[in-house]
XYZ file of C-alpha atoms in Angstrom:
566
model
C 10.480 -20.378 -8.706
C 13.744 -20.321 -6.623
C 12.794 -20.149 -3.016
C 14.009 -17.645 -0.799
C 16.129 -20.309 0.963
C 18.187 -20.688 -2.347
C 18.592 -16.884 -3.188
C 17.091 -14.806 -0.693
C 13.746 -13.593 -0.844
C 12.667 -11.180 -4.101
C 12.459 -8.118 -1.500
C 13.534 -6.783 1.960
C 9.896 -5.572 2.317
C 6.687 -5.274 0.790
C 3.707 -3.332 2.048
C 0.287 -4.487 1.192
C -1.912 -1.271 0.176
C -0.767 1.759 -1.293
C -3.731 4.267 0.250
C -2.938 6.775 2.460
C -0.897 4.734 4.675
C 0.711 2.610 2.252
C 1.741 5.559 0.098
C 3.467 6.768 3.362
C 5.448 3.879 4.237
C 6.596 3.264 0.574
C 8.188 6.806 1.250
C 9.682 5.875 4.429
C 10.895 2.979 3.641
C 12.627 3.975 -0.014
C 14.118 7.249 2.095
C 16.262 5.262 3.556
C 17.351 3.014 0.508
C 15.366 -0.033 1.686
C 13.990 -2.866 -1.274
C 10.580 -2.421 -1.017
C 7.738 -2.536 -3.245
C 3.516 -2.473 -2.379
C 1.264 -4.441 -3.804
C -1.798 -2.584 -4.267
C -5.294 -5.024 -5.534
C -7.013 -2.563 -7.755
C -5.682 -0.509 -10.898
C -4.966 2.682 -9.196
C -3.371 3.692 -5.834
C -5.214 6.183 -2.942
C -7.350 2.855 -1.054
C -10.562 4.196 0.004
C -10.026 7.863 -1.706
C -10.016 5.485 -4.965
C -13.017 3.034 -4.405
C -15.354 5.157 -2.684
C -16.514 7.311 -5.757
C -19.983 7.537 -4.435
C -22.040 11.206 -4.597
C -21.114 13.100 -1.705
C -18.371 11.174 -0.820
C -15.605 13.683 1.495
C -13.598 14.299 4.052
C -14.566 15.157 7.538
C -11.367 16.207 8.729
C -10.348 19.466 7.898
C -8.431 18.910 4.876
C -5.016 21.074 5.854
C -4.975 18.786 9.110
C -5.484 15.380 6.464
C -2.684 16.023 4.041
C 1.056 14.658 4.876
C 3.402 16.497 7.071
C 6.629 14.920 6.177
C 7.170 17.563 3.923
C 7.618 21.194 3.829
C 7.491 21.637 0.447
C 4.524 19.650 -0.351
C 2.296 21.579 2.290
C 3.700 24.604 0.267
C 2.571 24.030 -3.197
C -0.491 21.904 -2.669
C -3.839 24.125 -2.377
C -6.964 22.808 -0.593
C -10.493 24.255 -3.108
C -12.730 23.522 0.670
C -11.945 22.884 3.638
C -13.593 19.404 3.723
C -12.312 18.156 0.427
C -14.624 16.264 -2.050
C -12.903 12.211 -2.840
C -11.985 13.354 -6.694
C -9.685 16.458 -4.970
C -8.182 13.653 -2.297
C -7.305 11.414 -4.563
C -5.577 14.183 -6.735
C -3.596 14.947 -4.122
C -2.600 11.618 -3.138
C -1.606 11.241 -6.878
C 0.223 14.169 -7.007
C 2.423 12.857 -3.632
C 3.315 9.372 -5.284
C 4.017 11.427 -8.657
C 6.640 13.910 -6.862
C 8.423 11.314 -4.975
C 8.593 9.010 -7.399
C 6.477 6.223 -5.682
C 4.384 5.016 -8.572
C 7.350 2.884 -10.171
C 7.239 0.951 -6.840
C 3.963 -0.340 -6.631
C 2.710 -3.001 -8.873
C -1.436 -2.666 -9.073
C -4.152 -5.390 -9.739
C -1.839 -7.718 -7.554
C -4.649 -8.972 -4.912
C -3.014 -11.145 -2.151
C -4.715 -14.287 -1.566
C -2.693 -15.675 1.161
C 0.867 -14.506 3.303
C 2.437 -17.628 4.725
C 5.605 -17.286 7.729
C 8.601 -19.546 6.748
C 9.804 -20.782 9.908
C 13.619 -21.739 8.650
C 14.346 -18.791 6.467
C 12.280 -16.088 8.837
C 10.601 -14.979 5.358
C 7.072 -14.535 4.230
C 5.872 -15.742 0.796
C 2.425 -14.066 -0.905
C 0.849 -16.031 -3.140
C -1.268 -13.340 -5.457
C -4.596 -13.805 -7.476
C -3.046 -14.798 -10.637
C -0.925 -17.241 -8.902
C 2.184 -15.182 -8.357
C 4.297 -15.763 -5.805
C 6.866 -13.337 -3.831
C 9.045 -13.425 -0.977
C 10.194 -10.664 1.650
C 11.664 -10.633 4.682
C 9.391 -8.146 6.125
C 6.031 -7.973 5.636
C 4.060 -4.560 6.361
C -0.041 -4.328 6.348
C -1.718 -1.053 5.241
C -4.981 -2.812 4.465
C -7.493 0.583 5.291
C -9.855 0.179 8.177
C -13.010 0.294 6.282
C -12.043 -1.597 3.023
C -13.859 -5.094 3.275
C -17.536 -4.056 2.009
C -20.392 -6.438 3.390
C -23.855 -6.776 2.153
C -26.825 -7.658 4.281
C -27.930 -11.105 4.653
C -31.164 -10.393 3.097
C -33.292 -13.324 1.502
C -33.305 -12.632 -2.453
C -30.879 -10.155 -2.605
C -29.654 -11.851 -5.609
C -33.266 -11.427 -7.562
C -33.477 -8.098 -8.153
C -33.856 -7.174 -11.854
C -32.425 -3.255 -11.440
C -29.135 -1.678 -10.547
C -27.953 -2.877 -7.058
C -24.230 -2.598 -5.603
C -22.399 -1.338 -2.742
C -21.332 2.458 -2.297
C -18.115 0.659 -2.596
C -18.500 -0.453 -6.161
C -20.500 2.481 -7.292
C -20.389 2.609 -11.282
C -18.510 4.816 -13.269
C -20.818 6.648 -15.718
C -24.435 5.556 -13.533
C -26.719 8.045 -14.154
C -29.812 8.091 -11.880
C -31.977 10.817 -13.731
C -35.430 9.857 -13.427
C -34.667 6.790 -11.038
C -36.485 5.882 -8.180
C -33.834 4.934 -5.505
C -33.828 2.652 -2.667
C -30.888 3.143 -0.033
C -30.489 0.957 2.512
C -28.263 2.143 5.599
C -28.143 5.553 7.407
C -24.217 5.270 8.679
C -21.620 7.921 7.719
C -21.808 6.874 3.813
C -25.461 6.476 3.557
C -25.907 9.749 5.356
C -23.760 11.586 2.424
C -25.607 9.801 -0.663
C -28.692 10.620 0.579
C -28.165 14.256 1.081
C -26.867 14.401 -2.203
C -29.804 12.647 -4.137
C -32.773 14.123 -2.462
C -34.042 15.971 -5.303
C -32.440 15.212 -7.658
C -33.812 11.580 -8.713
C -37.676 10.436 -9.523
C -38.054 9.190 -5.647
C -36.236 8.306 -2.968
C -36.928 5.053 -0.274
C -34.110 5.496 2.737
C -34.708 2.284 4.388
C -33.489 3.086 8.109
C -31.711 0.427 9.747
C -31.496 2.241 12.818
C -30.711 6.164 13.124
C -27.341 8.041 14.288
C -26.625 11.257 15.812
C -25.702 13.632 12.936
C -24.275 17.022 13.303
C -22.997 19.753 10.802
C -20.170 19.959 7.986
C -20.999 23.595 8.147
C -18.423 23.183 4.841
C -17.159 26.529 2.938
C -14.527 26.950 0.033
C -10.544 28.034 0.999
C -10.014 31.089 -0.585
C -6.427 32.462 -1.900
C -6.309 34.619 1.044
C -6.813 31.729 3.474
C -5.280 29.266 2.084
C -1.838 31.885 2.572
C -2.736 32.256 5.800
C -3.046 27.928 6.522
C 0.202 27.309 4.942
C 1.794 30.218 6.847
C 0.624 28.452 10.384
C 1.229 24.803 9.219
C 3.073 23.974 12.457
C 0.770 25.164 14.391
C -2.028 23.473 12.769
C 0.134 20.481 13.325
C 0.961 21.365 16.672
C -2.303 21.544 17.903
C -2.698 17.758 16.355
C -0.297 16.524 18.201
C -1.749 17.618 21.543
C -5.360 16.709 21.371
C -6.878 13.059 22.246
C -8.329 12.712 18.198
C -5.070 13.841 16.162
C -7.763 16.865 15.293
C -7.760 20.879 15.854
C -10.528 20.176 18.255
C -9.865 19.467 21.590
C -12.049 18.394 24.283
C -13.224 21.179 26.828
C -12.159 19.347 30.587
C -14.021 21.942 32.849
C -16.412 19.591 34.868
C -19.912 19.404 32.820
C -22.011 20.253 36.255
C -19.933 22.621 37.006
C -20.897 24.834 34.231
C -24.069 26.599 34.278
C -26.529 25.853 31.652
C -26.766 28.580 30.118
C -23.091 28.309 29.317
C -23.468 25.213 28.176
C -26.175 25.649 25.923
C -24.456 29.011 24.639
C -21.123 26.474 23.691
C -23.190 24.048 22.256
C -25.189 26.495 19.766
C -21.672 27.585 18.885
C -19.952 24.064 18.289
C -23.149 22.957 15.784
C -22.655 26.447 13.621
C -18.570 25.297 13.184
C -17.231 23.282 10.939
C -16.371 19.464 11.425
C -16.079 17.849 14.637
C -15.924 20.168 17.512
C -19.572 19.297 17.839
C -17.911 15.990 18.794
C -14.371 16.031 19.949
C -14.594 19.960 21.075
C -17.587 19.398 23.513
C -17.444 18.935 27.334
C -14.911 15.842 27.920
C -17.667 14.291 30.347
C -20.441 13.656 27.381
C -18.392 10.563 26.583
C -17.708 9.213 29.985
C -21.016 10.459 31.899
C -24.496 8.613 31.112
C -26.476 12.018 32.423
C -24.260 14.530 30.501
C -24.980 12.573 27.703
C -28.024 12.367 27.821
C -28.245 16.359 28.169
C -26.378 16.971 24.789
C -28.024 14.182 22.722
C -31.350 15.790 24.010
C -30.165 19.308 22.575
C -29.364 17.375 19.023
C -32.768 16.021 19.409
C -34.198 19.369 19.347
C -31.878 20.421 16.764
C -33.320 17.776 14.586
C -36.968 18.167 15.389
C -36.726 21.839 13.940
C -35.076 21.018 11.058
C -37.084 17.953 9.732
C -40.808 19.736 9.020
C -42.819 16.193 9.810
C -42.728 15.658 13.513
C -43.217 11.948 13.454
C -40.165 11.793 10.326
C -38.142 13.539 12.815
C -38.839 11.304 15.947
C -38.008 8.223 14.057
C -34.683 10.038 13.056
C -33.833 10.637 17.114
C -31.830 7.470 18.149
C -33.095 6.267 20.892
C -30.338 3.013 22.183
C -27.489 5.109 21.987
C -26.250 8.508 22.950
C -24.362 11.521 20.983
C -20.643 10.441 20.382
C -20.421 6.533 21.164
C -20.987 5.880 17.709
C -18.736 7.488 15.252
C -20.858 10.696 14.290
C -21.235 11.392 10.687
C -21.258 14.773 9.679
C -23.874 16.092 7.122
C -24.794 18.864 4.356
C -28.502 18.880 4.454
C -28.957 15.624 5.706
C -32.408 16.071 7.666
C -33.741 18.623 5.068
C -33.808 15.738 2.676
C -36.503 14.502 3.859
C -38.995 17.704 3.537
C -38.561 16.718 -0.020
C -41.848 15.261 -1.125
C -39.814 12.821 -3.302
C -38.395 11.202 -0.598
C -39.397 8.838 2.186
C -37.928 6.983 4.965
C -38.799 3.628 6.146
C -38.041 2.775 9.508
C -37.019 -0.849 9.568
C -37.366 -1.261 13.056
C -41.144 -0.817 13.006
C -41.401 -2.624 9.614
C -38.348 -4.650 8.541
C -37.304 -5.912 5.329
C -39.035 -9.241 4.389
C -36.850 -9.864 1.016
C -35.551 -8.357 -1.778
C -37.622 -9.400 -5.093
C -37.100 -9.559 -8.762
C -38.785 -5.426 -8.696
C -37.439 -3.930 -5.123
C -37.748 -4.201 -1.789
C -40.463 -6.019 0.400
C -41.075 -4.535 3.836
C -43.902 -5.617 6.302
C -45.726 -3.085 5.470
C -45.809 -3.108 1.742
C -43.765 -3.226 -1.489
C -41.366 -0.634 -2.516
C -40.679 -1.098 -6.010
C -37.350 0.362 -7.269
C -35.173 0.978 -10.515
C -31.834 1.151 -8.252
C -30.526 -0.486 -4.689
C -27.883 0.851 -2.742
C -26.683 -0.730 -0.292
C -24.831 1.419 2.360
C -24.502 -1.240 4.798
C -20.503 -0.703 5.657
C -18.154 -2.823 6.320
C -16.533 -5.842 7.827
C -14.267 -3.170 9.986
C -10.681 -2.912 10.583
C -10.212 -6.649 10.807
C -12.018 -7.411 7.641
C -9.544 -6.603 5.420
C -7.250 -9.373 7.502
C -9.906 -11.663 7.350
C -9.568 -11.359 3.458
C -6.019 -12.587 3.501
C -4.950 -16.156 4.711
C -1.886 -14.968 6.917
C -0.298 -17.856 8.385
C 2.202 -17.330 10.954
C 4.460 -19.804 12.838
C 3.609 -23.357 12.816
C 0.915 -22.612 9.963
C -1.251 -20.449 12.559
C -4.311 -18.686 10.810
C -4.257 -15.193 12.153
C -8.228 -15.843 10.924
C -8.482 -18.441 13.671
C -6.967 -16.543 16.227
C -8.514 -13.273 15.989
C -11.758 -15.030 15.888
C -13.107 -13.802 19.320
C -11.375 -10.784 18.334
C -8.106 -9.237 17.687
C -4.995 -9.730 19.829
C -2.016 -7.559 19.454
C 1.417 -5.833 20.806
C 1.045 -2.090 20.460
C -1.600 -2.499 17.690
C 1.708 -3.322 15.145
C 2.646 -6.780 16.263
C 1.254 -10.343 16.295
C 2.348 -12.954 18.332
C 3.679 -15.998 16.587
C 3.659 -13.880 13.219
C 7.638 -13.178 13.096
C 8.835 -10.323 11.151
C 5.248 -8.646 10.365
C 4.245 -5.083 11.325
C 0.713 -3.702 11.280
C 0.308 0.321 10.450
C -2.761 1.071 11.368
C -4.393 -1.489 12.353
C -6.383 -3.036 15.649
C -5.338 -1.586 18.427
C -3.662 0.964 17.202
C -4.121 5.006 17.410
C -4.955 5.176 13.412
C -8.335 3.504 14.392
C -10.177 6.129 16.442
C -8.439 9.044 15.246
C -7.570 11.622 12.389
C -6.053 9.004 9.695
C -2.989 10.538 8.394
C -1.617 12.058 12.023
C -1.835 7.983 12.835
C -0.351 6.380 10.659
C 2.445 9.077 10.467
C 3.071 8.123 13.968
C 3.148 4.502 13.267
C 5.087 4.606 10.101
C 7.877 6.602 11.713
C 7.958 4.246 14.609
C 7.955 0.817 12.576
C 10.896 2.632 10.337
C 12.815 3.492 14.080
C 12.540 -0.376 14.379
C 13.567 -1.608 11.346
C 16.790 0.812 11.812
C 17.135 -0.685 15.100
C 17.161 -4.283 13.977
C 19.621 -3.910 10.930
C 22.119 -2.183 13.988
C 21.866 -5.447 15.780
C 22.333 -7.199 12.517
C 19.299 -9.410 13.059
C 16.989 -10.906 10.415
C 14.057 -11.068 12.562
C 12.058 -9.701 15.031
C 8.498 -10.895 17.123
C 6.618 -9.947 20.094
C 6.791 -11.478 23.078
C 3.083 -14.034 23.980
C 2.929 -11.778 27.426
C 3.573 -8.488 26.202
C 0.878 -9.118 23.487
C -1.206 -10.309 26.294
C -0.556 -7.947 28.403
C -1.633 -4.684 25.833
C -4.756 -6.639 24.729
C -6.075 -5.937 28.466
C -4.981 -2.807 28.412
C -7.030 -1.856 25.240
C -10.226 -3.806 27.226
C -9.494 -1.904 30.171
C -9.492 1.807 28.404
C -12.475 0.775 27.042
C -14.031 0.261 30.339
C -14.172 4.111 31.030
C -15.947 5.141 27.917
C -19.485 4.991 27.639
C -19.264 3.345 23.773
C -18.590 -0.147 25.884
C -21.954 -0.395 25.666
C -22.873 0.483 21.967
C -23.474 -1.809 19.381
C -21.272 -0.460 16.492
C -18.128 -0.588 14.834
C -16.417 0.528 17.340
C -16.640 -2.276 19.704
C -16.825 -4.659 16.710
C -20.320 -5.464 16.104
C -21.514 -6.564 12.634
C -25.140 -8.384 12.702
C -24.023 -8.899 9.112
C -21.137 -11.456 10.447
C -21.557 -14.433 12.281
C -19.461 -13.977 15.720
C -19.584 -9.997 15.613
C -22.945 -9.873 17.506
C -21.053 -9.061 21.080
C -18.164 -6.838 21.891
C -14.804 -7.175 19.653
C -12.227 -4.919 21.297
C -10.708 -3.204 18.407
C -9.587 0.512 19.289
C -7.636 1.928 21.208
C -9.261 4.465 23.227
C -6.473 6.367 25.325
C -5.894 9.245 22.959
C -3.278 9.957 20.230
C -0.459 11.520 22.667
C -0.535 9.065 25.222
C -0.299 6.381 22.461
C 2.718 7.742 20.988
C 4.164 8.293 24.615
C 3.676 3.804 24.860
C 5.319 3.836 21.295
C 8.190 5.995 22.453
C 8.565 4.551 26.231
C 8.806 0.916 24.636
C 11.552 1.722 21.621
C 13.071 3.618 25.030
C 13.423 0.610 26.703
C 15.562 -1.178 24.040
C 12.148 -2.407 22.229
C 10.397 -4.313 25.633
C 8.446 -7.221 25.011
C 9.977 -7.682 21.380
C 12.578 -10.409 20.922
C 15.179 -9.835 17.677
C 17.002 -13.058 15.974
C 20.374 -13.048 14.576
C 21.323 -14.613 10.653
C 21.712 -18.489 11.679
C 21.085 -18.153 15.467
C 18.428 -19.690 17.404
C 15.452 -17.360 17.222
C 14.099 -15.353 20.262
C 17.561 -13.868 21.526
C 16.128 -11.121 23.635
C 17.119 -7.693 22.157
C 20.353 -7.268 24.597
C 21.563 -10.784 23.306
C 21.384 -9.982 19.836
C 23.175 -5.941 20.388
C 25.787 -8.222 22.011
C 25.958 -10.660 19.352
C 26.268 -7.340 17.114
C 28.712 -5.684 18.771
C 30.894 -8.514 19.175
C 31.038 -9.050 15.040
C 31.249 -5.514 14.958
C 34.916 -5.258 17.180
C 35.964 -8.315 14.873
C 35.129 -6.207 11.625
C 36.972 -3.203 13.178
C 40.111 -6.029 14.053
C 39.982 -7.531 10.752
């Protein structure tokens, strides 16, 4: 192949992903006649609305506030069947977007990227693909999903087992578990759903119990014609109220002083927030429950006793009461029926903290208590989060850097969208960023909007290239560690603060959200484009790279007069 020093690279930009956010930024991007095209590594767009096919699998935001807002008349002719849609109605809907704006013919599918490597002399990126493609941009945009790199446990014989066994991320198409006796394996947000959905409804069911989670409520119900009128009528509100609160949701946090409400009036707000749907229980609760150890304590007692009367065995119920973490620092699943799965007699949990797994063998699983012997595995164990996905890819910035190697004590980044030393590529949604702790499409609407601000901003000045400055990148990685300082999840082991037993290095903290709240981070998105793009430095076609930003507008505006003499 030609490279892009001979004829230019093959695009302007390409986007790795076409979920949710990729899907987006295609849009953006093609609005305003850019060459683009995304590369998406599986047959079909929609990310995790198309891999994660498991039973159960569906939204917990509401899904009016989930859709896209970019568009009137989308919100106006696409109805919602519930108000947490199930994953065959999501990706439907996605479908249906990249089908009425055209999208599809700009995304090539199976096209897995191996490695992205920065060329220093032409300020382009070349992907080498897994059938040994290669393409060139100029701009390179990530919208790899936050939860997309599926790990196993490192269990010894995992590879014996004569059954079924895969992750909730590869469930089959077609399985059919009718008379099965299932073994699950992981109680997180996906586990949580599966199970719920197959108590009952197979020969037996073994939940082996890593450790527990707070669970609250769906408290799910159908939209009917009535109120689905009635959403679309008050879509700017809806979005309105988005906009305003800390998690991009309809629920906002209540900031009256926790002791300074009585407890009856507490206990009356709680009883209401666990009869509502999605996660007011969560993000509509007293604001101190996340920041104050004995508030905390308070509510996750309350969900204690919540649990206790809905799980019929009093010692199944205790072992279902976490006990080294409290409500809210771990990303709270929400549940239909979760704890009255196990009053089923088919069903059992096994609490692998009292008696862990010893190996998995040729007929099911081996505890130390006993054998559990299975015709199916699941393995809802999660993922390698938000950085996974980055970990997958061999980027390679300036001077053959492996972002790999330098994330390895965790991420570093500029805003959550920039890298240092990796010219000319832009992460939406990822580390650091807003999309990470917040309602997913608000995000990344947020970030798409802001990266497409900047790309407008550098083809003004006429440059080719653009990078973060080493101290500005420095500077917001403390600022993420410092926000995380006033939460109490600084001291949870999960996701959230990056640990992964699963993953050697991810047993300690791994600073990967950002924590301040969706309107203040668009206010330090807005505040930095308003300062002419601080701590970003923009090169000019066959300058010396890192002319600050005013440089390269004067650089710009001086070929601009000679165009307007000429």
């Amino acid at each position: 192949m030609a490279g892009a020093s001979d004829r230019g690279p093959d695009h302007e930009f390409i986007v790795i992903g076409a979920g949710l956010c990729g899907l987006y930024a295609l849009h953006r991007l093609l609005e305003t006649g850019r060459d683009v095209i995304a590369l998406e590594a599986h047959p079909g767009l929609g990310g995790t609305w198309y891999k994660n096919r498991y039973p159960g699998c569906r939204f917990d935001s509401e899904s009016y506030t989930y859709g896209y807002s970019f568009s009137a008349d989308l919100l106006q002719e696409w109805d919602w069947s519930e108000h947490f849609a199930a994953q065959p109605e999501t990706l439907r809907y996605l479908n249906h977007v990249a089908d009425r704006f055209h999208l599809r013919r700009h995304i090539r599918f199976d096209s897995v990227v191996r490695s992205a490597v920065f060329d220093d002399h032409t300020s382009t990126w070349t992907l080498e693909l897994g059938d040994g493609q290669r393409l060139t941009c100029r701009f390179l945009l990530t919208a790899l999903g936050l939860l997309s790199a599926p790990m196993k446990p490192r269990i010894p014989g995992i590879q014996s087992f004569r059954g079924v066994s895969f992750h909730t991320y590869d469930w089959p198409e077609g399985l059919d578990l009718t008379g099965k006796r299932v073994g699950v394996i992981g109680t997180g947000s996906t586990g949580v759903q599966i199970i719920a959905e197959l108590a009952g409804r197979v020969a037996g069911l073994d939940v082996f119990q890593l450790k527990p989670n707070w669970c609250a409520p769906l408290n799910n119900s159908p939209i009917g014609a009535e109120e689905m009128a009635h959403i679309k009528a008050s879509y700017d509100e809806i979005f309105a109220r988005c906009a305003e609160t800390p998690g991009g949701f309809i629920h906002g946090p209540d900031r009256r002083p926790f002791h300074e409400v009585s407890r009856e009036e507490r206990l009356a707000l709680w009883e209401r927030l666990y009869a509502s749907p999605g996660f007011g229980i969560w993000l509509g609760n007293f604001r101190d429950i996340l920041l104050d150890e004995d508030a905390n304590r308070e509510f996750s007692d309350f969900v204690a006793g919540k649990i206790r009367e809905r799980v019929h065995d009093p010692v199944t119920a205790e072992k279902l009461i976490p006990r080294d973490h409290g409500f809210g620092v771990h990303r709270v699943p929400l549940e239909t029926g979760y704890y009255e799965a196990y009053n089923h007699e088919s069903v059992r949990l096994v609490d692998l903290e009292e008696t862990p797994i010893v190996e998995i063998n040729e007929t099911g699983v081996a505890t130390s208590a006993g054998q559990f012997d299975l015709d199916v595995i699941v393995y809802a164990t999660g993922f390698d989060a938000i950085t996974g996905s980055y970990d997958r890819i061999d980027f390679r910035g300036r001077d053959g850097v492996k972002l790999r190697e330098r994330w390895a004590d965790g991420p570093t980044t500029y805003l959550g969208a920039l890298i240092a030393g990796f010219p000319n590529l832009v992460m939406l949604g990822g580390p650091h960023s807003a999309s990470v702790a917040t309602n997913f499409p608000r995000a990344i609407e947020t970030s798409v909007d802001w990266a497409a601000h900047l790309f407008a901003h550098v083809t003004d000045l006429g440059c080719n290239r653009l990078e973060c400055e080493p101290g500005a990148e420095k500077e917001w990685t403390q600022h993420i560690q410092d926000l995380y300082q006033r939460q109490l999840l600084r001291k949870a082991k999960s996701w959230f603060t990056g640990y992964n037993p699963n993953i050697p290095g991810h047993d300690r903290t791994r600073y990967l959200i950002y924590t301040g709240g969706a309107p203040r981070y668009r206010r330090e998105l807005d505040e930095v484009a308003g300062d002419g793009y601080r701590g970003l430095v923009f090169s000019s076609p066959g300058e010396v790279p890192h002319l600050t930003s005013t440089a390269c507008q004067r650089e710009g505006e001086q070929r601009m007069r000679g165009v307007e003499h000429d």
